[in-house]
Tab-separated table of C-alpha atoms and ligand atoms in Angstrom:
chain	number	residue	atom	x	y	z
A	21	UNK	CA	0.000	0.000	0.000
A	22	UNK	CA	1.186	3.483	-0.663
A	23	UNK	CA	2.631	5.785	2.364
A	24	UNK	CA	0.787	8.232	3.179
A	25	UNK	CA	2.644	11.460	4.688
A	26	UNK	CA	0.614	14.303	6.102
A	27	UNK	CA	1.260	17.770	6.252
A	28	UNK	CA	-0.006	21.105	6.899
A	29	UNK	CA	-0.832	24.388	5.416
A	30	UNK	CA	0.936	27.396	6.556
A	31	UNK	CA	-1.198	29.916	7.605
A	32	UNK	CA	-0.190	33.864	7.496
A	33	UNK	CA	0.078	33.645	11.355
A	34	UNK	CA	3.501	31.795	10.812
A	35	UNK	CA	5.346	35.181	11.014
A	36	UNK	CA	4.503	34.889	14.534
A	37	UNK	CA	5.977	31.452	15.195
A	38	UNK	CA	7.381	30.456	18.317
A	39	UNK	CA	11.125	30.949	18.138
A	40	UNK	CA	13.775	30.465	20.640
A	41	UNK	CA	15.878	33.077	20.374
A	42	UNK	CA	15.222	36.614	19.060
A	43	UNK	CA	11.952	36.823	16.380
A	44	UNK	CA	13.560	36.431	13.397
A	45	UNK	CA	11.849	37.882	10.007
A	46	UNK	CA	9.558	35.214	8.148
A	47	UNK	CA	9.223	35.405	3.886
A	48	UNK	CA	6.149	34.263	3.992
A	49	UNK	CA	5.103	33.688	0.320
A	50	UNK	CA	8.728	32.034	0.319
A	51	UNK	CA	8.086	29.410	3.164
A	52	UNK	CA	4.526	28.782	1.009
A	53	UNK	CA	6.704	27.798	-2.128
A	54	UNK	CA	9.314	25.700	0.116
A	55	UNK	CA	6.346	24.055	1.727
A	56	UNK	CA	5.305	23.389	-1.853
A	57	UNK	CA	9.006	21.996	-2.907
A	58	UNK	CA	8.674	19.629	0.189
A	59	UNK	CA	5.705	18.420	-0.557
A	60	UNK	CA	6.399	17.223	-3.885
A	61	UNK	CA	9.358	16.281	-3.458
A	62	UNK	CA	7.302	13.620	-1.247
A	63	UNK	CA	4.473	12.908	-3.795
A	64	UNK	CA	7.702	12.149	-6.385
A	65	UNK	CA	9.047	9.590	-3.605
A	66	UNK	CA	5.879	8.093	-3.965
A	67	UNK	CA	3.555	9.671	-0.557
A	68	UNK	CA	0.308	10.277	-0.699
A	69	UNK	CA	0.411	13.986	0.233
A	70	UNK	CA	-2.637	14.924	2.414
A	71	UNK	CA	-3.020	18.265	3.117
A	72	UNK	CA	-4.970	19.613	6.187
A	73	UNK	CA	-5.275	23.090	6.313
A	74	UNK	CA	-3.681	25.801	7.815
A	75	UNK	CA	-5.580	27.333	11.078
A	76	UNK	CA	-4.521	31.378	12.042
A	77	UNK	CA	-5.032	30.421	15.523
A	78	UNK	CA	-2.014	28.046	15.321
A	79	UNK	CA	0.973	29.849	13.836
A	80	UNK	CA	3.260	26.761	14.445
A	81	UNK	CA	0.716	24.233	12.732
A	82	UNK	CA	3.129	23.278	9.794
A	83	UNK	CA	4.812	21.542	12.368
A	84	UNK	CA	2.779	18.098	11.982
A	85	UNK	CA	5.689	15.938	13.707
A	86	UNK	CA	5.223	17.722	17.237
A	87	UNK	CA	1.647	16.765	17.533
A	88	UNK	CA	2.079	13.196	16.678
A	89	UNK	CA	4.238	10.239	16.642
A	90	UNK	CA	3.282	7.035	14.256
A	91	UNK	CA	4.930	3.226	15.885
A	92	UNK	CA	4.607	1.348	13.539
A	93	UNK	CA	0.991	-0.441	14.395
A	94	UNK	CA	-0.346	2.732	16.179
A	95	UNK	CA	-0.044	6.205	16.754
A	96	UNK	CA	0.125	8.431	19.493
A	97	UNK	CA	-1.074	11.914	19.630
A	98	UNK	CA	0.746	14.141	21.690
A	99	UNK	CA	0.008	17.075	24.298
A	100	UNK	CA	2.593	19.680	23.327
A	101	UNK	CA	5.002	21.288	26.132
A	102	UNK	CA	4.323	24.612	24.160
A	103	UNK	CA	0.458	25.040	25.400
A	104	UNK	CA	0.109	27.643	22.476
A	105	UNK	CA	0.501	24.654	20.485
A	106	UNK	CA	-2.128	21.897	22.011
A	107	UNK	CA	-4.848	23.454	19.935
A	108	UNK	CA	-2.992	22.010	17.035
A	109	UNK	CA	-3.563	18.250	18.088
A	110	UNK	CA	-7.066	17.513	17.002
A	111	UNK	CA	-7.294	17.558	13.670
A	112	UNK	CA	-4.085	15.697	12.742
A	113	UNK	CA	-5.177	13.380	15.010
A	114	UNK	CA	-8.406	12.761	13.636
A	115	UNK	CA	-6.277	12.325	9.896
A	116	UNK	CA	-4.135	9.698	11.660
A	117	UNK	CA	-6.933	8.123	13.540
A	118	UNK	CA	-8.526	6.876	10.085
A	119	UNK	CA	-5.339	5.380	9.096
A	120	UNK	CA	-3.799	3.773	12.692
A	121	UNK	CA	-4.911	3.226	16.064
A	122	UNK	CA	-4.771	6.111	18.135
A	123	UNK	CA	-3.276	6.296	21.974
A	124	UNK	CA	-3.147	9.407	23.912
A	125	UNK	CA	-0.708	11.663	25.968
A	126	UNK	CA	-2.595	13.136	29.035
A	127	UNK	CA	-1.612	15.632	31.487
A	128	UNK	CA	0.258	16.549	33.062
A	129	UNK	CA	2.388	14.479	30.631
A	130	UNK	CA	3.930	16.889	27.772
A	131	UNK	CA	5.532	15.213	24.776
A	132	UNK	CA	6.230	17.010	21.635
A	133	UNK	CA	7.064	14.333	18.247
A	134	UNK	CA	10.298	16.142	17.532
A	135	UNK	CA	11.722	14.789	20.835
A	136	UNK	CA	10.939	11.215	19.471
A	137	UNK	CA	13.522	8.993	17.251
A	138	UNK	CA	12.614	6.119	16.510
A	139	UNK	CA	15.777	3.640	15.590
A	140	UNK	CA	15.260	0.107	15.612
A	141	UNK	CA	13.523	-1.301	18.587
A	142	UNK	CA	14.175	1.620	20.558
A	143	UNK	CA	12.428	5.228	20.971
A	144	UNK	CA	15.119	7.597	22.312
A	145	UNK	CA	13.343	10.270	23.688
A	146	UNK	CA	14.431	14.068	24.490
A	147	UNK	CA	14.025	15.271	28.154
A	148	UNK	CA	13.799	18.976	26.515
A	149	UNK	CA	12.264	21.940	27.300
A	150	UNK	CA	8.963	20.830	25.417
A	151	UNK	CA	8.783	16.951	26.954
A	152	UNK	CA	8.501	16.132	30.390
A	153	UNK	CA	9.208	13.144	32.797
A	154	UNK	CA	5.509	11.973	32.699
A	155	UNK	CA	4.799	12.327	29.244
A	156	UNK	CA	8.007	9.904	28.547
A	157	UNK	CA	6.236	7.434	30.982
A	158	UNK	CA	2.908	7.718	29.407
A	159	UNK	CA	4.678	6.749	25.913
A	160	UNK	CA	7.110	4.497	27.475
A	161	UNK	CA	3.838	2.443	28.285
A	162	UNK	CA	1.975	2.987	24.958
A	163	UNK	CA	5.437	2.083	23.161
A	164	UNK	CA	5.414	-1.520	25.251
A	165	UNK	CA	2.298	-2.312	23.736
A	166	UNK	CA	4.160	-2.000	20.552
A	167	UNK	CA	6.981	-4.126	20.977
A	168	UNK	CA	9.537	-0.883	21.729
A	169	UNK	CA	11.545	-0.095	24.162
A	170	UNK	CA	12.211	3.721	25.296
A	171	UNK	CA	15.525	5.312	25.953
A	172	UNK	CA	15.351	9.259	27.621
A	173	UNK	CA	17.883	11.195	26.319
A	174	UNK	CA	18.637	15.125	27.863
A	175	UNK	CA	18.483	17.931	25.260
A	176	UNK	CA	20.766	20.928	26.000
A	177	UNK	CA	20.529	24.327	23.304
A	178	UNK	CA	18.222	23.074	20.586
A	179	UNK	CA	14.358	22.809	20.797
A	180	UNK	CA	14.152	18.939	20.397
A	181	UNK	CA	16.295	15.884	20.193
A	182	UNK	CA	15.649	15.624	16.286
A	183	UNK	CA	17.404	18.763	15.958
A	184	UNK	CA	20.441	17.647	17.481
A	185	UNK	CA	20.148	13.572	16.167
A	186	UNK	CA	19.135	12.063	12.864
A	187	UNK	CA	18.838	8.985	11.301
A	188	UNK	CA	21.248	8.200	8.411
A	189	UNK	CA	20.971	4.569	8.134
A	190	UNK	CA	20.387	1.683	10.154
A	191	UNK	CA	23.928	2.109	12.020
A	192	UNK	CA	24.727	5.786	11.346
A	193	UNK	CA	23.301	8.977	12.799
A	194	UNK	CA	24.104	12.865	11.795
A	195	UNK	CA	24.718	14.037	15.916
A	196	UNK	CA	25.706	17.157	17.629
A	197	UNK	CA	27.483	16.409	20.117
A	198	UNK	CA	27.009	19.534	22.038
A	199	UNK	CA	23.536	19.048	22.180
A	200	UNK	CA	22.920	15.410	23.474
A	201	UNK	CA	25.759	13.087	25.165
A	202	UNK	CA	27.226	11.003	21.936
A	203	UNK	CA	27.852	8.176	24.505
A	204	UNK	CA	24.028	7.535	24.532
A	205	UNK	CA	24.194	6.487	20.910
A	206	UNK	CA	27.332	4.177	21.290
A	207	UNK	CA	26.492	1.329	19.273
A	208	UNK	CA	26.202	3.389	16.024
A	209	UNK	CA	28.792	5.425	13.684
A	210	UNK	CA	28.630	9.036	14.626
A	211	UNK	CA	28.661	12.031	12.177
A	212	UNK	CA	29.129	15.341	14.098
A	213	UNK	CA	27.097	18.342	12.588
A	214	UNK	CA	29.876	20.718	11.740
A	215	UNK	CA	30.598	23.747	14.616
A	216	UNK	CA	27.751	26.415	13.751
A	217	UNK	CA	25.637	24.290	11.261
A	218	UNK	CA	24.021	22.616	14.667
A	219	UNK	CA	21.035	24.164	14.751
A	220	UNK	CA	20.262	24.213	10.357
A	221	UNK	CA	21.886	20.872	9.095
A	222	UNK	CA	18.636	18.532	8.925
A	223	UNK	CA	18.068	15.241	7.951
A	224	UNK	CA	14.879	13.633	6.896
A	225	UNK	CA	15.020	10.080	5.655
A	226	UNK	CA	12.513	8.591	3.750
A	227	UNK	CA	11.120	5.003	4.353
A	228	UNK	CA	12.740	4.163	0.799
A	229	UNK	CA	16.223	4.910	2.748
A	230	UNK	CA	16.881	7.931	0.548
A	231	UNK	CA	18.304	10.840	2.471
A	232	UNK	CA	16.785	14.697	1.697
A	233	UNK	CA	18.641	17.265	3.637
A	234	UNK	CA	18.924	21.568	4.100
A	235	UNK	CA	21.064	23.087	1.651
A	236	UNK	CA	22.397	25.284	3.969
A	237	UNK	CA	24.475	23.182	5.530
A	238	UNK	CA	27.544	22.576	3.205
A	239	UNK	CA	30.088	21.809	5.871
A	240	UNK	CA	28.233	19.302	7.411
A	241	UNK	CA	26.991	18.002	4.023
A	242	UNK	CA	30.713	17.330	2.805
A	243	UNK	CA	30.943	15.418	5.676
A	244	UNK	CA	27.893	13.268	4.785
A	245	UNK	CA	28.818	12.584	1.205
A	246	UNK	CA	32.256	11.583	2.162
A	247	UNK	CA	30.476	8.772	4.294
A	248	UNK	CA	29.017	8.058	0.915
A	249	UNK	CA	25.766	9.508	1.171
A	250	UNK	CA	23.977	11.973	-1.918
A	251	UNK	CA	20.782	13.364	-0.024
A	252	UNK	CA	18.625	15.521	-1.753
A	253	UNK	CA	19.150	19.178	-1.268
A	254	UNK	CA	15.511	21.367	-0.214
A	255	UNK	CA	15.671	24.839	1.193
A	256	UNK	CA	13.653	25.114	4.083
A	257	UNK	CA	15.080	28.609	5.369
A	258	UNK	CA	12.137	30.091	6.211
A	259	UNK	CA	10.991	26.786	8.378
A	260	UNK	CA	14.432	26.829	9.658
A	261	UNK	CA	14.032	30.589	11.342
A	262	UNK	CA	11.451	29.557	13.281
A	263	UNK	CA	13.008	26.894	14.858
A	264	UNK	CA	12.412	23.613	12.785
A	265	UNK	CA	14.273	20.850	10.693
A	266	UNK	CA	12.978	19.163	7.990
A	267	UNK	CA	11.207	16.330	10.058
A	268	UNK	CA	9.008	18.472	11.487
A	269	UNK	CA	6.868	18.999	8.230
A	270	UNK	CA	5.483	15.763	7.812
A	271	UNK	CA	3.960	12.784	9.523
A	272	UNK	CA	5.048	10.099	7.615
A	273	UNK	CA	2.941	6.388	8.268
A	274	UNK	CA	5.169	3.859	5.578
A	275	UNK	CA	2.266	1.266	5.240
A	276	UNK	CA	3.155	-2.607	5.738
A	277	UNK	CA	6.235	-1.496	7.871
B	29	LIG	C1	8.068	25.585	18.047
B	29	LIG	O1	8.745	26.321	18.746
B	29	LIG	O2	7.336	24.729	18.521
B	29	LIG	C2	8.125	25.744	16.551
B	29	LIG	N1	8.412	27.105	16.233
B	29	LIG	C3	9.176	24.853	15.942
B	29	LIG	C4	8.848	23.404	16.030
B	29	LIG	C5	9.824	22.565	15.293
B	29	LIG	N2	9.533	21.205	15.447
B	29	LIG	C6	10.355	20.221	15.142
B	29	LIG	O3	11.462	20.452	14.700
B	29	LIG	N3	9.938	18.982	15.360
């Protein structure tokens, strides 16, 4: 069956994104057409591309991966740390519920999907400003259920653990080591983000294995392609300025997986 990934409108309220740091000026009509670029870029790797719309309320909304997290034979939506954000939950979760099983994160659990990687058997989890102790117990439970174990990991100077960690391949990972503690990931090969491309060199790999990364990284992609790797380049500047890699566009269920 085909995959299905979901994604979201951007609504004109996305100038007002949360940010981290200082508010940063957002091109709107450019993040519409890099939105657009991602999104085919998916269709062309063979995703159905559903497309829930935008909602002003919800400035952050493009960022589908925080409010869920697929595990293979069910999904979980999630109660985002940010509580601007919760508002955001219902209606992906009512896309994913017609495609997956659907489990819950209650309070006063917080868990946001960009603090979730999913490698193997194991869900390594960020203990970041966004996810809490009890919403890693609540999943930790729901992830049981489906055969995984979970692994906390603590998240120091980016948002989420999948902007500091990403999956490569089954052994390697794209890490910054001054982010998360490499020695938590010691069983696979290690590629450190290059010193100052920490917080804009993102990975997102597809279920086909095929790697599609931010060209505006090119230290840290040298260091990728000399591994052996080719990903395919996609500006996502304007995503990037308000805090988010290129995971965090999508919600990605690879049917028969
Ligand atoms: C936020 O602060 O929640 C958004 N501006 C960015 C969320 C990015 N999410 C992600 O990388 N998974």
């Amino acid at each position: 069956m085909q995959p299905v990934a979901l994604v979201r409108d951007v609504p004109d309220s996305f100038v007002d994104a949360l940010v981290m740091g200082k508010r940063p000026t957002i091109d709107l009509a450019r993040a519409r057409r890099q939105h657009d670029v991602y999104r085919e870029l998916l269709a062309l790797r063979g995703y159905e591309v559903r497309v829930l719309p935008a909602d002003e309320r919800y400035p952050d909304c493009p960022f589908v991966e925080d409010v869920a997290v697929v595990l293979g034979p069910a999904a979980v939506a999630t109660r985002p740390g940010a509580s601007q954000r919760r508002g955001e939950v219902a209606m992906v979760a009512a896309a994913l519920a017609s495609l997956l099983p659907l489990r819950h994160i209650e309070a006063p659990g917080t868990l946001d999907g960009g603090d979730v990687l999913r490698l193997g058997g194991t869900l390594y989890v960020g203990r970041s400003s966004r996810t809490n102790d009890a919403g890693i117990a609540q999943l930790t439970r729901i992830a049981a259920n489906c055969g995984l174990a979970v692994t906390p990991v603590p998240v120091r100077g980016v948002l989420h653990l999948k902007s500091a960690v990403a999956h490569i391949d089954e052994e390697t990972l794209l890490l910054a080591p001054q982010c998360v503690d490499p020695r938590l990931f010691a069983e696979f090969r290690v590629i450190e983000k290059a010193g100052g491309e920490e917080h804009v060199a993102s990975v997102l790999r597809l279920g086909t294995g095929e790697l599609v990364m931010t060209s505006s990284a090119p230290r840290t992609l040298q260091r990728i392609r000399d591994h052996g790797w080719d990903p395919t380049l996609i500006d996502s500047s304007e995503f990037q300025a308000a805090d988010g890699g290129l995971t965090c566009l999508s919600v990605l269920v690879e049917r028969g997986s």
